[in-house]
Amino acid sequence: MAVDAPQIKSTSTEQCLKCKECGNEYPLEARFVCEQCFGPLEVQYDFGGLDVAEAKRKIQAGPQSIWRYSDFLPFEEQPKSVLATGMTPLIHATRLGAYLGGLKNVYIKNDAANPTHSFKDRVVSIAIAKARELGYDVIACASTGNLANAVAAHAAAAGLDSYVFIPTDLEEQKILATGVYGTELVGVKGNYDDVNRLCTELSAEYDWAFVNINMRPYYSEGSKTLAYEAIEQLGWEVPDRVVAPIASGSLFTKLFKGYNEWLDVGLVDGKTPIFHGAQATGCNPVATAFENGNDFCQPVKPDTIAKSLAIGNPADGPYALDVARGTGGSIEQVTDDEIRAGIKLLAHTTGVFTETAGGVTVASLKKLADRGEIDPDETVVVYITGEGLKTLDAARGTFEKYEIDPTVDAFNHFVPTPVTA
Ligand SMILES: *Cc1c(COP(=O)(O)O)cnc(C)c1O
Ligand SMILES: [Zn+2]
């Protein structure tokens, strides 16, 4: 794969890390909690000096990857990577929309079409580019699966050592698709929340870039590109609604940040979309808090086939609640059976085979449609964040397969023949 062409930054946007709670500011370094109040840090930009027409021109002339958005990402110099990530298809899902009661403008953002087949390529590309800028040569992460794949692959491509920590009970496909890249793969006897706690402790002992711990403010910026791309691919329009899955709540809250940044600087007209989050009933801390009208999430012990969303103590849960409530949206929850049905519905109507997280998202979309919340003319972007081949067990037993002797008679006897004129 070609290395992205170098690009010069057209503007010098001022950037810093800012505490989401008390507003304290820090330089762009490996730091993720506020020293004053222990609140989470986020990259803050001052787009005051941005030449909007020039920024748009540069985006459109940029590489076919997330680096076309580098004016909106936290780097001193033009970042690059050898595994080009992003510019995944946005599919007008007319048959899915028709099935859901005549919705005319349902769009599927298929982020399985990334180098390691999930949206985690975006966050890892940003985190590793920043880790290199800060001088790290070991990359690490705590993962529910897709992050493991992406860290192992992007570290290999960059020639960096990596350590990937996963719960031991992960899907075999995700373990195989990580180890193959030559990472140090560490199975931890516990759930994701145990893995994450361990890695937080390790990050104090080892001078490594943990992409979703000490690199988290940069990592999370990668998710904004999923908002930018949808706007571009809709012909510089903002959708009316978005439906996206929630694990830690990072993707969900950064999508919101991405849409608002472009609305605020005037790259696009319109208003902030209505945000719908999607969780599995077997790991529903944010959906439950939403239903109960709480501002905080009560941690849960995950038990769901949607392992990539199985974070029982979501770091960005309260912010995800703010986004759903502030936009007039909701946070849905769906059972494992509904997840399997969601995977099947998407496959039958669009030809896209998604993993369990996508099943959660599609099943949540169906809930909204069944409740009549979506106007037939509204534009809805549905974020499909991972690939079905990584969670094959979810498809097992969901369809019939015939076994016949190799004769026409046998076929005629056993297989329902298509109706012919
Ligand atoms: C990680 C992941 C998400 C979302 O995770 P957040 O922690 O909420 O950002 C969604 N879908 C898939 C497939 C994932 O791997
Ligand atoms: Zn603070």
PDB file of C-alpha atoms in Angstrom, residues 46-192:
ATOM      1  CA  ASP A  46      -8.664  27.280  18.299  1.00  0.00           C
ATOM      2  CA  PHE A  47      -9.926  27.395  14.735  1.00  0.00           C
ATOM      3  CA  GLY A  48     -10.080  31.201  14.797  1.00  0.00           C
ATOM      4  CA  GLY A  49      -7.426  31.553  12.102  1.00  0.00           C
ATOM      5  CA  LEU A  50      -8.834  28.881   9.797  1.00  0.00           C
ATOM      6  CA  ASP A  51      -9.344  29.834   6.151  1.00  0.00           C
ATOM      7  CA  VAL A  52     -12.501  27.777   5.549  1.00  0.00           C
ATOM      8  CA  ALA A  53     -12.403  27.798   1.742  1.00  0.00           C
ATOM      9  CA  GLU A  54      -8.741  26.796   1.764  1.00  0.00           C
ATOM     10  CA  ALA A  55      -9.368  24.074   4.367  1.00  0.00           C
ATOM     11  CA  LYS A  56     -12.147  22.600   2.219  1.00  0.00           C
ATOM     12  CA  ARG A  57     -10.023  22.709  -0.916  1.00  0.00           C
ATOM     13  CA  LYS A  58      -7.192  20.977   0.916  1.00  0.00           C
ATOM     14  CA  ILE A  59      -9.472  18.255   2.235  1.00  0.00           C
ATOM     15  CA  GLN A  60     -10.831  17.539  -1.235  1.00  0.00           C
ATOM     16  CA  ALA A  61      -7.351  17.467  -2.753  1.00  0.00           C
ATOM     17  CA  GLY A  62      -5.972  15.386   0.121  1.00  0.00           C
ATOM     18  CA  PRO A  63      -5.045  11.703   0.314  1.00  0.00           C
ATOM     19  CA  GLN A  64      -7.749   9.010   0.310  1.00  0.00           C
ATOM     20  CA  SER A  65      -7.347   8.504   4.049  1.00  0.00           C
ATOM     21  CA  ILE A  66      -7.988  10.185   7.395  1.00  0.00           C
ATOM     22  CA  TRP A  67      -4.896  12.341   6.853  1.00  0.00           C
ATOM     23  CA  ARG A  68      -6.957  14.552   4.510  1.00  0.00           C
ATOM     24  CA  TYR A  69      -8.386  15.961   7.778  1.00  0.00           C
ATOM     25  CA  SER A  70      -5.014  16.789   9.323  1.00  0.00           C
ATOM     26  CA  ASP A  71      -5.976  20.434   9.959  1.00  0.00           C
ATOM     27  CA  PHE A  72      -8.484  19.034  12.473  1.00  0.00           C
ATOM     28  CA  LEU A  73      -6.085  16.596  14.145  1.00  0.00           C
ATOM     29  CA  PRO A  74      -3.545  17.164  16.952  1.00  0.00           C
ATOM     30  CA  PHE A  75      -0.159  17.212  15.234  1.00  0.00           C
ATOM     31  CA  GLU A  76       2.742  19.613  14.975  1.00  0.00           C
ATOM     32  CA  GLU A  77       3.814  18.229  11.642  1.00  0.00           C
ATOM     33  CA  GLN A  78       2.077  16.341   8.882  1.00  0.00           C
ATOM     34  CA  PRO A  79       1.375  12.863  10.341  1.00  0.00           C
ATOM     35  CA  LYS A  80       1.608   9.767   8.219  1.00  0.00           C
ATOM     36  CA  SER A  81       1.190   6.032   8.318  1.00  0.00           C
ATOM     37  CA  VAL A  82       1.811   3.205   5.908  1.00  0.00           C
ATOM     38  CA  LEU A  83      -1.545   1.484   6.457  1.00  0.00           C
ATOM     39  CA  ALA A  84      -3.942   3.960   4.900  1.00  0.00           C
ATOM     40  CA  THR A  85      -7.068   4.205   7.043  1.00  0.00           C
ATOM     41  CA  GLY A  86     -10.452   5.741   6.347  1.00  0.00           C
ATOM     42  CA  MET A  87     -12.530   6.859   3.355  1.00  0.00           C
ATOM     43  CA  THR A  88     -14.652   3.765   3.837  1.00  0.00           C
ATOM     44  CA  PRO A  89     -17.883   3.410   1.829  1.00  0.00           C
ATOM     45  CA  LEU A  90     -21.091   5.225   2.718  1.00  0.00           C
ATOM     46  CA  ILE A  91     -23.857   3.061   1.285  1.00  0.00           C
ATOM     47  CA  HIS A  92     -27.361   4.347   0.532  1.00  0.00           C
ATOM     48  CA  ALA A  93     -29.263   1.390   2.020  1.00  0.00           C
ATOM     49  CA  THR A  94     -32.523   1.662   0.082  1.00  0.00           C
ATOM     50  CA  ARG A  95     -33.654  -1.931   0.663  1.00  0.00           C
ATOM     51  CA  LEU A  96     -32.953  -1.722   4.391  1.00  0.00           C
ATOM     52  CA  GLY A  97     -34.816   1.595   4.574  1.00  0.00           C
ATOM     53  CA  ALA A  98     -37.797   0.137   2.694  1.00  0.00           C
ATOM     54  CA  TYR A  99     -37.881  -2.833   5.074  1.00  0.00           C
ATOM     55  CA  LEU A 100     -37.920  -0.462   8.042  1.00  0.00           C
ATOM     56  CA  GLY A 101     -41.170   1.109   6.889  1.00  0.00           C
ATOM     57  CA  GLY A 102     -40.250   3.293   3.940  1.00  0.00           C
ATOM     58  CA  LEU A 103     -37.230   5.218   5.227  1.00  0.00           C
ATOM     59  CA  LYS A 104     -35.770   6.796   2.099  1.00  0.00           C
ATOM     60  CA  ASN A 105     -32.391   8.004   3.317  1.00  0.00           C
ATOM     61  CA  VAL A 106     -30.747   5.407   5.500  1.00  0.00           C
ATOM     62  CA  TYR A 107     -26.972   5.314   4.953  1.00  0.00           C
ATOM     63  CA  ILE A 108     -24.592   2.627   6.171  1.00  0.00           C
ATOM     64  CA  LYS A 109     -21.071   3.826   6.969  1.00  0.00           C
ATOM     65  CA  ASN A 110     -19.192   0.571   6.524  1.00  0.00           C
ATOM     66  CA  ASP A 111     -16.065   0.920   8.623  1.00  0.00           C
ATOM     67  CA  ALA A 112     -15.293  -2.764   8.301  1.00  0.00           C
ATOM     68  CA  ALA A 113     -13.577  -1.631   5.086  1.00  0.00           C
ATOM     69  CA  ASN A 114     -10.461  -0.524   6.988  1.00  0.00           C
ATOM     70  CA  PRO A 115      -7.033  -2.269   7.058  1.00  0.00           C
ATOM     71  CA  THR A 116      -7.894  -4.428  10.091  1.00  0.00           C
ATOM     72  CA  HIS A 117     -11.645  -4.360   9.441  1.00  0.00           C
ATOM     73  CA  SER A 118     -12.925  -2.094  12.185  1.00  0.00           C
ATOM     74  CA  PHE A 119     -13.122   1.591  13.060  1.00  0.00           C
ATOM     75  CA  LYS A 120     -10.237   1.048  15.507  1.00  0.00           C
ATOM     76  CA  ASP A 121      -7.799   1.636  12.634  1.00  0.00           C
ATOM     77  CA  ARG A 122      -8.760   5.314  12.871  1.00  0.00           C
ATOM     78  CA  VAL A 123      -8.024   5.774  16.565  1.00  0.00           C
ATOM     79  CA  VAL A 124      -4.848   3.684  16.414  1.00  0.00           C
ATOM     80  CA  SER A 125      -3.494   5.598  13.393  1.00  0.00           C
ATOM     81  CA  ILE A 126      -3.781   8.853  15.341  1.00  0.00           C
ATOM     82  CA  ALA A 127      -2.443   7.404  18.622  1.00  0.00           C
ATOM     83  CA  ILE A 128       0.605   5.803  16.988  1.00  0.00           C
ATOM     84  CA  ALA A 129       1.404   8.866  14.877  1.00  0.00           C
ATOM     85  CA  LYS A 130       1.302  10.943  18.078  1.00  0.00           C
ATOM     86  CA  ALA A 131       3.324   8.357  20.029  1.00  0.00           C
ATOM     87  CA  ARG A 132       6.047   8.567  17.370  1.00  0.00           C
ATOM     88  CA  GLU A 133       5.999  12.365  17.485  1.00  0.00           C
ATOM     89  CA  LEU A 134       6.448  12.133  21.286  1.00  0.00           C
ATOM     90  CA  GLY A 135       9.354   9.686  20.838  1.00  0.00           C
ATOM     91  CA  TYR A 136       7.854   6.392  22.058  1.00  0.00           C
ATOM     92  CA  ASP A 137       9.045   3.148  20.536  1.00  0.00           C
ATOM     93  CA  VAL A 138       6.766   0.669  22.307  1.00  0.00           C
ATOM     94  CA  ILE A 139       3.010   0.685  21.698  1.00  0.00           C
ATOM     95  CA  ALA A 140       0.504  -1.073  23.979  1.00  0.00           C
ATOM     96  CA  CYS A 141      -3.229  -1.320  24.579  1.00  0.00           C
ATOM     97  CA  ALA A 142      -6.027  -2.884  26.626  1.00  0.00           C
ATOM     98  CA  SER A 143      -8.472  -4.323  24.123  1.00  0.00           C
ATOM     99  CA  THR A 144     -11.875  -5.930  23.660  1.00  0.00           C
ATOM    100  CA  GLY A 145     -10.558  -7.345  20.355  1.00  0.00           C
ATOM    101  CA  ASN A 146     -10.619  -4.915  17.467  1.00  0.00           C
ATOM    102  CA  LEU A 147      -8.149  -2.585  19.138  1.00  0.00           C
ATOM    103  CA  ALA A 148      -5.782  -5.547  19.534  1.00  0.00           C
ATOM    104  CA  ASN A 149      -5.951  -6.232  15.779  1.00  0.00           C
ATOM    105  CA  ALA A 150      -5.333  -2.596  14.903  1.00  0.00           C
ATOM    106  CA  VAL A 151      -2.485  -1.964  17.376  1.00  0.00           C
ATOM    107  CA  ALA A 152      -0.658  -5.131  16.320  1.00  0.00           C
ATOM    108  CA  ALA A 153      -0.980  -4.302  12.617  1.00  0.00           C
ATOM    109  CA  HIS A 154      -0.149  -0.592  12.740  1.00  0.00           C
ATOM    110  CA  ALA A 155       2.788  -1.164  15.119  1.00  0.00           C
ATOM    111  CA  ALA A 156       4.130  -3.802  12.719  1.00  0.00           C
ATOM    112  CA  ALA A 157       3.730  -1.441   9.768  1.00  0.00           C
ATOM    113  CA  ALA A 158       5.597   1.290  11.663  1.00  0.00           C
ATOM    114  CA  GLY A 159       8.322  -1.104  12.832  1.00  0.00           C
ATOM    115  CA  LEU A 160       7.521  -0.587  16.521  1.00  0.00           C
ATOM    116  CA  ASP A 161       7.323  -3.186  19.297  1.00  0.00           C
ATOM    117  CA  SER A 162       3.880  -3.751  20.749  1.00  0.00           C
ATOM    118  CA  TYR A 163       2.165  -5.365  23.730  1.00  0.00           C
ATOM    119  CA  VAL A 164      -1.501  -6.210  23.435  1.00  0.00           C
ATOM    120  CA  PHE A 165      -3.553  -7.098  26.534  1.00  0.00           C
ATOM    121  CA  ILE A 166      -6.862  -8.924  26.028  1.00  0.00           C
ATOM    122  CA  PRO A 167      -9.370 -10.862  28.149  1.00  0.00           C
ATOM    123  CA  THR A 168      -8.613 -14.590  27.695  1.00  0.00           C
ATOM    124  CA  ASP A 169     -12.189 -15.382  26.586  1.00  0.00           C
ATOM    125  CA  LEU A 170     -12.034 -13.292  23.389  1.00  0.00           C
ATOM    126  CA  GLU A 171     -13.347 -14.656  20.043  1.00  0.00           C
ATOM    127  CA  GLU A 172     -10.734 -16.923  18.466  1.00  0.00           C
ATOM    128  CA  GLN A 173     -10.902 -14.982  15.177  1.00  0.00           C
ATOM    129  CA  LYS A 174      -9.835 -11.798  16.958  1.00  0.00           C
ATOM    130  CA  ILE A 175      -6.974 -13.542  18.782  1.00  0.00           C
ATOM    131  CA  LEU A 176      -5.661 -15.080  15.546  1.00  0.00           C
ATOM    132  CA  ALA A 177      -6.008 -11.796  13.669  1.00  0.00           C
ATOM    133  CA  THR A 178      -3.815 -10.154  16.314  1.00  0.00           C
ATOM    134  CA  GLY A 179      -1.061 -12.695  16.965  1.00  0.00           C
ATOM    135  CA  VAL A 180      -0.343 -13.004  13.266  1.00  0.00           C
ATOM    136  CA  TYR A 181       1.238  -9.527  13.196  1.00  0.00           C
ATOM    137  CA  GLY A 182       3.973 -10.528  15.627  1.00  0.00           C
ATOM    138  CA  THR A 183       2.878  -8.592  18.701  1.00  0.00           C
ATOM    139  CA  GLU A 184       3.456  -9.681  22.320  1.00  0.00           C
ATOM    140  CA  LEU A 185      -0.040 -10.976  23.038  1.00  0.00           C
ATOM    141  CA  VAL A 186      -1.008 -11.168  26.718  1.00  0.00           C
ATOM    142  CA  GLY A 187      -4.248 -12.911  27.729  1.00  0.00           C
ATOM    143  CA  VAL A 188      -5.467 -11.664  31.104  1.00  0.00           C
ATOM    144  CA  LYS A 189      -7.692 -13.896  33.233  1.00  0.00           C
ATOM    145  CA  GLY A 190     -10.503 -11.409  33.769  1.00  0.00           C
ATOM    146  CA  ASN A 191     -12.915  -9.206  31.856  1.00  0.00           C
ATOM    147  CA  TYR A 192     -12.066  -6.060  29.906  1.00  0.00           C
TER     148      TYR A 192
END
